[in-house]
Coordinates of C-alpha atoms in Angstrom, one line a residue:
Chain A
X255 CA 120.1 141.0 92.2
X256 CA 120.8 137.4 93.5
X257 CA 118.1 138.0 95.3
X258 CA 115.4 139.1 92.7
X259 CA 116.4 135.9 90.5
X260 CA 115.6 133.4 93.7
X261 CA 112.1 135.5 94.1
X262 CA 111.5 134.9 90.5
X263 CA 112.3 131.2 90.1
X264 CA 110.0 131.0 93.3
X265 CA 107.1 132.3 91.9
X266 CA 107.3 130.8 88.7
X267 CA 108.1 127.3 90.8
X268 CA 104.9 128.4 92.9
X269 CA 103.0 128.7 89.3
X270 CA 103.5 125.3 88.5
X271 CA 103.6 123.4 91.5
X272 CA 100.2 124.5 91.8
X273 CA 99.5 122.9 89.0
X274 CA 101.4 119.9 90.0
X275 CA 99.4 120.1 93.2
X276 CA 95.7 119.9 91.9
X277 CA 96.5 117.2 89.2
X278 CA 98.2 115.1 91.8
X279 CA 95.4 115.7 94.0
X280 CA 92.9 114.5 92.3
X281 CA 95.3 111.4 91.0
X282 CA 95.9 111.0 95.1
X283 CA 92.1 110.8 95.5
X284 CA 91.1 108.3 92.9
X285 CA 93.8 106.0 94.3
X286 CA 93.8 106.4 97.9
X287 CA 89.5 106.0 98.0
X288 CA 88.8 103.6 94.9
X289 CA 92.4 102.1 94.7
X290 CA 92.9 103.0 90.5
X291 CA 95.8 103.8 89.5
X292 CA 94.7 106.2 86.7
X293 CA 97.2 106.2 83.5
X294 CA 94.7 108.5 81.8
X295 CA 94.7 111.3 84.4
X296 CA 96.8 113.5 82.9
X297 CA 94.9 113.1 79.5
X298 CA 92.0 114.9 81.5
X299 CA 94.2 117.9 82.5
X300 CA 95.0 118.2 78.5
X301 CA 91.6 117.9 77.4
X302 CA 90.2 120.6 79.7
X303 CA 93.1 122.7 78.3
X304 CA 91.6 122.2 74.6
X305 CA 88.0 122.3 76.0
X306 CA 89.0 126.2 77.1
X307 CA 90.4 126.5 73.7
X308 CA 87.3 124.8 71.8
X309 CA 84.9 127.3 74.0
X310 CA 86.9 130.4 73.1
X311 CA 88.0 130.0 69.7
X312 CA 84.7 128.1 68.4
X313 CA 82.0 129.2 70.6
X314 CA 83.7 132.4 71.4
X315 CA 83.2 132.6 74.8
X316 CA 85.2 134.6 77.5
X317 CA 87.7 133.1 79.2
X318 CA 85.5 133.1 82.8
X319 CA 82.7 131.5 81.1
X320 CA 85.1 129.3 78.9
X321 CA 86.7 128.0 82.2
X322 CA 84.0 126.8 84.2
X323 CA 82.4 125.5 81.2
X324 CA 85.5 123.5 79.7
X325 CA 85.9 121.7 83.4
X326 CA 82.1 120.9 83.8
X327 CA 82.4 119.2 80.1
X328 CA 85.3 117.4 80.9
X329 CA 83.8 116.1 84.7
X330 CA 80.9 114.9 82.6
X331 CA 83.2 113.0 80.2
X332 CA 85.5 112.0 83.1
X333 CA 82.0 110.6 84.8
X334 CA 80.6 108.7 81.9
X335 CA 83.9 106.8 81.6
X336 CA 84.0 106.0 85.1
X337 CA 80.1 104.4 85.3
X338 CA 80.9 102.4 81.9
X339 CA 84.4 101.7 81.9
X340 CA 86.1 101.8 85.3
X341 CA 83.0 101.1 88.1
X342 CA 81.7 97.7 86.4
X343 CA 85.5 96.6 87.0
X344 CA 85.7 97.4 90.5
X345 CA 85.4 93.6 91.9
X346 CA 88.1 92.6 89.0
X347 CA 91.7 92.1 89.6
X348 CA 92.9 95.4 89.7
X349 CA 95.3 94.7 86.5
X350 CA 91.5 95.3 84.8
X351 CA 91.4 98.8 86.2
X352 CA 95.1 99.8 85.3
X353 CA 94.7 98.6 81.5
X354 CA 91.3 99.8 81.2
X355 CA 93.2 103.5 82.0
X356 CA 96.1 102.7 80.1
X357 CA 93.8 102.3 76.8
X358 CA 92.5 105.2 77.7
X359 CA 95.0 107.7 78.0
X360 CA 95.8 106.3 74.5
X361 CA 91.9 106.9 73.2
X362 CA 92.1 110.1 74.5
X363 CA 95.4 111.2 73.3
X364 CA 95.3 110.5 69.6
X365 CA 91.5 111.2 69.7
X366 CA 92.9 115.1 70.7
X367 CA 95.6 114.1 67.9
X368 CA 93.1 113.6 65.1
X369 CA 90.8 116.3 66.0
X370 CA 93.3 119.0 67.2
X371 CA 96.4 118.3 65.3
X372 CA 99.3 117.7 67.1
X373 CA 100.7 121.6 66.7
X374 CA 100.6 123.9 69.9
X375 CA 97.1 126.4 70.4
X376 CA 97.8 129.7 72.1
X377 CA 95.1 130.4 74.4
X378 CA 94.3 134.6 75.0
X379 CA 93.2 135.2 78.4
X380 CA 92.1 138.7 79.8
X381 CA 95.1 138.3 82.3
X382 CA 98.0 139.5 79.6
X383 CA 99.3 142.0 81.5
X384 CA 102.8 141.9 83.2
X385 CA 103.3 143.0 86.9
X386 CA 107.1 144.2 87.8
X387 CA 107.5 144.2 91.5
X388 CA 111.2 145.4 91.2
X389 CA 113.1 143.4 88.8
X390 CA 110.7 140.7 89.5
X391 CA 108.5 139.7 86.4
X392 CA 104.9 137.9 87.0
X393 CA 102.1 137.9 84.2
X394 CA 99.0 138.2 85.3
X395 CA 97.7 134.9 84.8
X396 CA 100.5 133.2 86.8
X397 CA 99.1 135.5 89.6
X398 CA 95.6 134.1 89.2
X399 CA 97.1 130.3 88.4
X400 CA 98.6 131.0 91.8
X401 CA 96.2 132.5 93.6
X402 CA 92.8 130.5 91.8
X403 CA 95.0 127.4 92.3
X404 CA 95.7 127.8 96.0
X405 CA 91.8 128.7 96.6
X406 CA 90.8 125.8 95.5
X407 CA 93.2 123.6 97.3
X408 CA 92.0 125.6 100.0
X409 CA 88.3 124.9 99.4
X410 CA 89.2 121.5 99.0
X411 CA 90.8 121.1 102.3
X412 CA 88.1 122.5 103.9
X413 CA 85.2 120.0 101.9
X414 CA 87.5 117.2 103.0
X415 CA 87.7 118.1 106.6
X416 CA 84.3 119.2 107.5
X417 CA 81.6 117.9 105.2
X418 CA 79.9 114.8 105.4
X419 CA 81.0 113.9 101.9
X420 CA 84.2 114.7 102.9
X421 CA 84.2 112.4 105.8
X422 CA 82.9 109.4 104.0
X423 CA 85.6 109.8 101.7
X424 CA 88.6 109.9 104.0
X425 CA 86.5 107.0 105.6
X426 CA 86.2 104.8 102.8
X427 CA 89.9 105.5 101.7
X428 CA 90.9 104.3 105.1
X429 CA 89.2 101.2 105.7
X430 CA 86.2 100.3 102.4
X431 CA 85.2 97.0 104.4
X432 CA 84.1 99.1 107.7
X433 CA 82.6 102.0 105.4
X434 CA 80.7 99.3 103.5
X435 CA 79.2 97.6 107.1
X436 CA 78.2 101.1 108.2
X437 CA 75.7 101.8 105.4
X438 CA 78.0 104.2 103.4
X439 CA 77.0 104.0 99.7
X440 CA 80.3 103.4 98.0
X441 CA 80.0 103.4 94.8
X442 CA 78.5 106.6 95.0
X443 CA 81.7 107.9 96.8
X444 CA 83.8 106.2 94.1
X445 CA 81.5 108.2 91.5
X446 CA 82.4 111.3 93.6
X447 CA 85.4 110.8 94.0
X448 CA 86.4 110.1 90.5
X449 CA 84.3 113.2 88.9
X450 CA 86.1 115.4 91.4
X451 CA 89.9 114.1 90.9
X452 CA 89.1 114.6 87.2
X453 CA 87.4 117.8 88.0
X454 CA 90.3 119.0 89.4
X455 CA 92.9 117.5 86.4
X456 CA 90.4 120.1 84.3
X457 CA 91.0 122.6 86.6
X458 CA 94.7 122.7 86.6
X459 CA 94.1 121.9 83.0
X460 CA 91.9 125.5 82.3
X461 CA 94.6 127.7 84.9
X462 CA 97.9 126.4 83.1
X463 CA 96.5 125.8 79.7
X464 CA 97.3 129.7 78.7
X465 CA 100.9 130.2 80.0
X466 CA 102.1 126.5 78.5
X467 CA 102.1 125.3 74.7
X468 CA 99.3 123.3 74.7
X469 CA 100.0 120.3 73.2
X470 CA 98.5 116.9 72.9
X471 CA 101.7 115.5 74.6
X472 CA 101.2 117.8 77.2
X473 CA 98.6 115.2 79.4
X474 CA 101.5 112.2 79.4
X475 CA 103.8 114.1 81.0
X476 CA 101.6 115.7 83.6
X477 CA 100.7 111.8 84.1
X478 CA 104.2 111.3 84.9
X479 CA 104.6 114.2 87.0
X480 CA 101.2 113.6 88.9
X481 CA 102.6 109.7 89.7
X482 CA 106.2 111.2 91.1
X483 CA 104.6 114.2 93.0
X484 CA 102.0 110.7 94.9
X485 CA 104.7 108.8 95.4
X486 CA 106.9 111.6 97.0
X487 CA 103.8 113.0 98.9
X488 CA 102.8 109.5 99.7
X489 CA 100.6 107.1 98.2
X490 CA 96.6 108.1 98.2
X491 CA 97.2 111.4 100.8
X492 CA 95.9 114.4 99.4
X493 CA 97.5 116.4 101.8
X494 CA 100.6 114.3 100.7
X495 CA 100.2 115.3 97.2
X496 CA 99.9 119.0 97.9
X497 CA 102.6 119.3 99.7
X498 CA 104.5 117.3 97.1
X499 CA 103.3 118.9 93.8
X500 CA 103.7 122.4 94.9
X501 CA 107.3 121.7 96.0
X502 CA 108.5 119.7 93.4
X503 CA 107.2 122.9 90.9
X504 CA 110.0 125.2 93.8
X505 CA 112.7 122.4 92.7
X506 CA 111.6 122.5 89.1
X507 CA 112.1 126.0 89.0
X508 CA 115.2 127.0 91.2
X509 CA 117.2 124.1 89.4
X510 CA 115.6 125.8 85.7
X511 CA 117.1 129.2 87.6
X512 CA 120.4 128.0 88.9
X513 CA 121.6 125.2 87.1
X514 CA 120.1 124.8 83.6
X515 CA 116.4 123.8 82.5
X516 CA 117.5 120.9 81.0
X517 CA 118.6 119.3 84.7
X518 CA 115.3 120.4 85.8
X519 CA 113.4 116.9 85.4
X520 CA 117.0 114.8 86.1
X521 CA 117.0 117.1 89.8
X522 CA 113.4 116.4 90.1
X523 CA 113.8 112.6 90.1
X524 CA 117.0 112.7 92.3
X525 CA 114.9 114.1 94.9
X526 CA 112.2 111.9 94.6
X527 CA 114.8 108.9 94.9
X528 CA 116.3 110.6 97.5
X529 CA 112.9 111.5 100.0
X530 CA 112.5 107.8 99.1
X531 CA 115.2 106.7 100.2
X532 CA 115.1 108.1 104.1
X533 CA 110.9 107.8 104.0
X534 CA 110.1 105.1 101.7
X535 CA 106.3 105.9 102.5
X536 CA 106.6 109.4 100.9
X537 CA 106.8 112.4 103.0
X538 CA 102.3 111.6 104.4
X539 CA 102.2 108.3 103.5
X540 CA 101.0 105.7 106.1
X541 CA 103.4 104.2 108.6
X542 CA 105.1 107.6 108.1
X543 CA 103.4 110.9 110.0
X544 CA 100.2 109.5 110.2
Chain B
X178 CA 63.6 89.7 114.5
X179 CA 66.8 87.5 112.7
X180 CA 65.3 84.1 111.4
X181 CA 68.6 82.6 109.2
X182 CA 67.3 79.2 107.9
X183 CA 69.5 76.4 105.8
X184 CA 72.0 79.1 105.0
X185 CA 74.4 78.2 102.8
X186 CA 77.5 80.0 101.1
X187 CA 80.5 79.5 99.0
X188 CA 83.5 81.4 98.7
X189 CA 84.8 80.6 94.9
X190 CA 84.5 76.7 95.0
X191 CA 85.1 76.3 98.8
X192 CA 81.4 75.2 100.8
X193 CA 82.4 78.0 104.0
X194 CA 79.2 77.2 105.1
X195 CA 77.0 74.3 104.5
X196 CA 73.5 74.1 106.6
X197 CA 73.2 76.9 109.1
X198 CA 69.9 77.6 110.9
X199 CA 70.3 80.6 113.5
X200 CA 67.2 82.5 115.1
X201 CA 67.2 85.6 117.2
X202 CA 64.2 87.4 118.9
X203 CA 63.4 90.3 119.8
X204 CA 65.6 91.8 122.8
X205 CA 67.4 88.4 123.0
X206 CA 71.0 87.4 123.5
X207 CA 72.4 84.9 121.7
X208 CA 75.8 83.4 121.4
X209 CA 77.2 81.5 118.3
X210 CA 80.5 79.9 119.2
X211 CA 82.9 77.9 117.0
X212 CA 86.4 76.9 115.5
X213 CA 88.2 79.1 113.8
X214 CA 86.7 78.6 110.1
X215 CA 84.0 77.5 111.2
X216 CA 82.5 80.2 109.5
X217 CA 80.7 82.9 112.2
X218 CA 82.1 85.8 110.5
X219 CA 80.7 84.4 106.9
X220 CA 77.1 84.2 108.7
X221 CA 77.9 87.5 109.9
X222 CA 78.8 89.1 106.5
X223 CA 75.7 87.5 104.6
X224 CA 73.3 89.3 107.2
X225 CA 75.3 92.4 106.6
X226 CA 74.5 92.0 102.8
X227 CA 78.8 91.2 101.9
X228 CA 77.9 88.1 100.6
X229 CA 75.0 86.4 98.4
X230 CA 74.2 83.1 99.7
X231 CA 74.1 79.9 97.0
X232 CA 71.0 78.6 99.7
X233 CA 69.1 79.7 102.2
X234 CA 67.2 82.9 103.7
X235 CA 67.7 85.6 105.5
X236 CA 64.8 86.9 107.0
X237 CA 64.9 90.0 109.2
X238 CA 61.3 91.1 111.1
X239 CA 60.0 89.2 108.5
X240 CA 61.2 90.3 105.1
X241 CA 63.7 88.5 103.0
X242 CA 66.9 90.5 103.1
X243 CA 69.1 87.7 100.7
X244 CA 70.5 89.9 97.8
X245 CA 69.3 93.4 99.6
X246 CA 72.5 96.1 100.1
X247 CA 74.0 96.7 103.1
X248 CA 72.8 100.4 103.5
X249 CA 68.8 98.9 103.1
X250 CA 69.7 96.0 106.1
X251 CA 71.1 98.9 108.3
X252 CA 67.8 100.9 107.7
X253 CA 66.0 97.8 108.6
X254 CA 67.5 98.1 112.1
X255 CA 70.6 95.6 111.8
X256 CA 74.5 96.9 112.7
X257 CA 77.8 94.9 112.9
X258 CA 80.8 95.4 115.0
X259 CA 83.7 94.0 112.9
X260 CA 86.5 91.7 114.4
X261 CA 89.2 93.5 114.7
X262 CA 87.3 96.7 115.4
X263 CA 87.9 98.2 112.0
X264 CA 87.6 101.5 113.0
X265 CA 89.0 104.5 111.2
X266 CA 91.9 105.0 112.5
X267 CA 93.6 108.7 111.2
X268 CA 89.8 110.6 111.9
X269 CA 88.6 111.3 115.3
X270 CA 86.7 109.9 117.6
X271 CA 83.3 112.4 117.0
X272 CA 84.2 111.6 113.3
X273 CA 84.4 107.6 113.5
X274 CA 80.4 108.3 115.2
X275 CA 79.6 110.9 112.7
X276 CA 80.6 108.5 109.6
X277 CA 78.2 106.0 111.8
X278 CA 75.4 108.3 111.7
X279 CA 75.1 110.1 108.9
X280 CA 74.8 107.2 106.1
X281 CA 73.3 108.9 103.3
X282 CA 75.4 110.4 100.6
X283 CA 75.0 114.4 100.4
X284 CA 76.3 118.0 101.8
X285 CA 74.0 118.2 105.0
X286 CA 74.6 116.9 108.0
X287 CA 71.5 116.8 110.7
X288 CA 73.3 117.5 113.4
X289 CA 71.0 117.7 116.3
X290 CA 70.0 114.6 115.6
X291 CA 73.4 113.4 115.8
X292 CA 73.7 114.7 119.0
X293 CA 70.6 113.4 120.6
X294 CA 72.2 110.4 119.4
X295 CA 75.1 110.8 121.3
X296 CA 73.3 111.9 124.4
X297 CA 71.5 108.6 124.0
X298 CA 74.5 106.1 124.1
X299 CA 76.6 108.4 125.9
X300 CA 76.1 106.8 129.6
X301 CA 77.4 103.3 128.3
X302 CA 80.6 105.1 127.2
X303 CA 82.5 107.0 130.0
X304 CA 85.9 106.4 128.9
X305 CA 85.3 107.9 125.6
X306 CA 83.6 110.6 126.4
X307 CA 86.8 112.9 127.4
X308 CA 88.1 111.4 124.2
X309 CA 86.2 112.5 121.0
X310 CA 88.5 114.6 119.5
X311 CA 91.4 112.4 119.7
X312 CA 92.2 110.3 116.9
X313 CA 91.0 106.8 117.0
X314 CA 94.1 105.3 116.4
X315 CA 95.9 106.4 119.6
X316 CA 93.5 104.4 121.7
X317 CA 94.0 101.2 123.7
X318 CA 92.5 98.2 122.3
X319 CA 89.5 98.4 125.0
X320 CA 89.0 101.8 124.0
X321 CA 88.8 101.2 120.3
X322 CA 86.2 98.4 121.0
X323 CA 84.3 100.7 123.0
X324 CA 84.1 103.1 120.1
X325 CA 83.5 100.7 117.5
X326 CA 80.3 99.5 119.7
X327 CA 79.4 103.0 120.0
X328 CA 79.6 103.5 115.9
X329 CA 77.5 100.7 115.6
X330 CA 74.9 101.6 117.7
X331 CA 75.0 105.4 116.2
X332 CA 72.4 104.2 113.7
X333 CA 70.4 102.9 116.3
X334 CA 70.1 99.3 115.6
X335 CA 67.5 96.6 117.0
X336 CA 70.0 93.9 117.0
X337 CA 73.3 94.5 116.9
X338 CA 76.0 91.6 115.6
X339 CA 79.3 91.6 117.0
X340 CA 82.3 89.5 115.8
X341 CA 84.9 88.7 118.3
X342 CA 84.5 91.5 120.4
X343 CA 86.7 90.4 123.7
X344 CA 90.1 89.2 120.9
X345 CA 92.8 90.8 121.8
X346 CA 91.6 92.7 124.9
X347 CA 93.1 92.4 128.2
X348 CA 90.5 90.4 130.9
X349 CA 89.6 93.7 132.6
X350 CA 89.1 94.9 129.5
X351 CA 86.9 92.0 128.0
X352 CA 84.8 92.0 131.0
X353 CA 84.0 95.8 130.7
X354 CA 83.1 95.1 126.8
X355 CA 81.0 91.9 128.0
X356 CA 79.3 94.1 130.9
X357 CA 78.6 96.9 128.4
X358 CA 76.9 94.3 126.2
X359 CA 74.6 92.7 129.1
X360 CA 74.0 96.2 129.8
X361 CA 72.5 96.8 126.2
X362 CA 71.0 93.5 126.2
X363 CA 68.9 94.5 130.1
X364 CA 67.8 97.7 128.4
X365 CA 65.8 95.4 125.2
X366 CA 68.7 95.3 122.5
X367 CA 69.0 91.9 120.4
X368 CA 72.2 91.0 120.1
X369 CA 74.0 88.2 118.1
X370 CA 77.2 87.8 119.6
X371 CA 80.3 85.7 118.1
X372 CA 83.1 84.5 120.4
X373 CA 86.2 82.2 120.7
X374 CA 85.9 82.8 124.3
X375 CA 82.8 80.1 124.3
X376 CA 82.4 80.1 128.0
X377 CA 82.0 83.7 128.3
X378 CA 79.9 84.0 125.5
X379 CA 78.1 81.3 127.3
X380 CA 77.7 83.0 130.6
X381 CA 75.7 86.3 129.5
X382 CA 73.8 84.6 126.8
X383 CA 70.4 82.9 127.3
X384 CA 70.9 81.0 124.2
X385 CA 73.5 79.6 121.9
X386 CA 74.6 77.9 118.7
X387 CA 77.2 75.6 118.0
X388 CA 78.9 75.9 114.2
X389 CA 81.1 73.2 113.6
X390 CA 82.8 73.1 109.9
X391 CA 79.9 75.3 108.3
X392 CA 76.7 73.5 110.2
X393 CA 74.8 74.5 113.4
X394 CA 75.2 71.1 115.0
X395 CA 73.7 71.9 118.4
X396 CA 71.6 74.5 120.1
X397 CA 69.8 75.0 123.1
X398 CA 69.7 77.5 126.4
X399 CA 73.0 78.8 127.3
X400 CA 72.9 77.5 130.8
X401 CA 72.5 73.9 129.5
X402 CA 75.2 74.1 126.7
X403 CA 77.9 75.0 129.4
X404 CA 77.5 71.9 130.9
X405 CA 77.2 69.7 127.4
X406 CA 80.1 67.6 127.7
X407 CA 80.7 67.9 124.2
X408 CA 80.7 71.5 124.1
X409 CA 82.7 70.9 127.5
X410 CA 84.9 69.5 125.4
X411 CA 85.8 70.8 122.4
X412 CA 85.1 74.5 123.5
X413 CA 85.8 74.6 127.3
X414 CA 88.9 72.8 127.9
X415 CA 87.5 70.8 130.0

């Protein structure tokens, strides 16, 4: 029994740390190549949420055309607002940057406010089955949050590691000034790099979108979640943030479990205060295992 | 091949360099030696296309490169190695070369060219060799110069531009850099080469300028500058 309710808590901890994991990602990217600290990020995890809503409900779509549909409009918006808003201010004090995402994590939130309403959407996927394995409980679509989530962290490991893309990025988040002397375009990798953190905010956005009450409100406190899991993981490592996201969804979940879900945020923060305390680089950040 | 003529740049408000006039030929070793601030590395970074000059041009085999990006100079046969070194120091060795080579933005990598590339340069770099899949930051200083050379040259430059190459190196060291760049220099490579170590600099070069508070105040053959007594002076110690 005591076992069953640890397995539990770990997959549903598993479920959302994934989730933690690709929104922190891409947060981890924008800051570590392009040096923005994006206020609005989680605003583009809520948004692909509603996109998947807005291409089921309205255009009636199924939920595997909805998906990759809702993240490709919300890349395209995250894209245009990088080339007019966020790119133009990249030689500005970077106080330009933060305000210019502050404003619009605002934009975006009560322009979701006046066009959705603030009340919750339920979102049907195919996945509504439930799978007992013993007195263990999963739904279907945590399965495929899990497993979807994890391939794409995967894939994205892989693009980082071995692609000449991927190479110019880790470049040009290590040292912009020898990337720059070298011939690497980048501004194109900032444009890159931008589309793909928000591309992966949407992502996250599409997976958890139909196990969560999706509310507007919903993209602040992914923001705030997605800012603890970088700064745990350490600052701008993607690796870092993985690492971080998925286990601060474990702590989330085995304190929700044990303790109560109300101390689930309060235990969250006391071990973010606490890794800080003995690494005060976050668990990949540099000086640390680098 | 690098014609700089009445070159002048401003950082903000501040004149970092006033009246600079530097020419480099074909397959020819030049030295430009200075102060600190003096403002080499400024010259450096408005070849490289870092910084628009308020005066001046840049001319490189002829075409006027004020104003062009960095990527277009490179193609145009120009590469820097960066004081400090600058390399990348949590990817590889085979990685720092590979970001070196493969300049354009996209998926597909053209790696047999890449590796003729390597074959190329490979017999200047011995001590690297055995070391391409370490990480870049575990090397000694002389190392890491070696590699950041190497990087440069990966996109096959007709004059390459090094800044301070010998700082921080131990003598062995800096004479094994300095050797690798008469080397370079013997087989037809143009090189623009920056030192605080003047008499060095002085030694392997066949010419040399003098930048004194943002001017070239004198120039002349290499030979004949070492025994300048006011170069003797202000940059030998003698």
């Amino acid at each position: 029994m005591e076992l069953d309710i640890f397995l539990q808590q770990l997959l549903n901890g598993l479920t959302i740390g994934v989730g933690y994991a690709l929104v922190a990602g891409g947060l981890a990217a924008i800051f570590g190549i392009m040096r923005i600290v994006n206020f609005a990020h989680g605003e583009f995890f809520m948004i692909g949420g509603y996109a998947l809503y807005y291409a089921m409900a309205v255009l009636g779509l199924p939920y595997f055309a909805a998906g990759p549909l809702a993240v490709l409009a919300v890349v395209a918006v995250g894209y245009l607002v990088q080339r007019l808003t966020i790119e133009p201010l990249m030689e500005a004090d970077p106080l330009n940057t933060l305000l210019v995402t502050f404003a619009l994590s605002l934009f975006i939130f009560h322009s979701v406010v006046v066009v959705a309403g603030s009340s919750g959407r339920n979102i049907d996927t195919p996945f509504e089955d439930v799978i007992t394995l013993g007195n263990v409980i999963l739904t279907e679509q945590k399965l495929f949050v899990m497993l979807g989530g994890l391939l794409i962290l995967g894939a994205l490991a892989v693009f980082l590691a071995y692609t000449p893309i991927g190479k110019q990025m880790r470049a040009t988040a290590e040292n912009r000034y020898a990337a720059t002397i070298l011939g690497i375009d980048v501004r194109r990798v900032d444009r890159f790099t931008f589309g793909l953190g928000i591309g992966l905010a949407a992502v996250a956005g599409v997976l958890i979108a139909p196990i969560t009450p999706l509310v507007p409100a919903v993209g602040a406190s992914y923001t705030l979640k997605a800012f603890a899991v970088i700064v745990l993981g350490g600052m701008g490592s993607i690796p870092g943030a993985i690492i971080a996201g998925t286990g601060l969804g474990l702590v989330e979940a085995l304190t929700a479990g044990y303790l109560s879900s109300a101390w689930k945020d309060g235990v969250a923060f006391v071990v973010l205060i606490t890794v800080l305390l003995t690494r005060p680089t976050g668990l990949l950040g540099k000086g640390g295992a680098h | 091949m690098l014609e700089i003529d009445e070159l002048a740049i401003n950082y903000d408000q501040v004149e970092a360099v006033r009246k600079v006039s530097i020419a480099v030929g074909a397959g020819e070793m030049v030295a430009l030696i200075g102060a600190n601030g003096a403002g080499k590395t400024t010259v450096l970074h408005s070849v490289m296309g870092l910084l628009k000059p308020k005066a001046g041009t840049i001319r490189l085999k002829g075409e006027n490169i004020v104003g062009a990006p960095s990527k277009r100079i490179l193609d145009l046969g120009v590469a820097l190695v960066p004081e400090g070194r600058q390399l990348f120091g949590h990817l590889s060795v085979l990685e720092n070369l590979e970001v070196g080579y493969a300049r354009k933005f996209g998926i597909r990598f053209d790696r047999a060219g890449f590796e003729g590339r390597v074959a190329k340069i490979d017999a200047y770099f011995p001590r690297i060799r055995e070391r391409l899949k370490q990480t870049s930051g575990t090397l000694s200083g002389g190392e890491q110069q070696m590699v950041a050379i190497a990087r440069a040259l990966m996109s096959d430059p007709d004059i390459l531009l090094l800044d301070e190459p010998s700082l921080g190196l131990s003598p062995i060291m800096m004479d094994t850099v300095l050797d690798l760049l008469v080397q370079l220099h013997g087989e037809g490579m143009a090189i623009l080469l920056v030192e605080q170590n003047a008499r060095a600099a002085l030694r392997i070069s066949e010419r040399a300028y003098v930048l004194d508070s943002g001017v070239t105040t004198l120039n002349g053959r290499a030979r004949a500058l070492l025994r300048d007594p006011r170069v003797q002076q202000a940059y030998l110690g003698l």
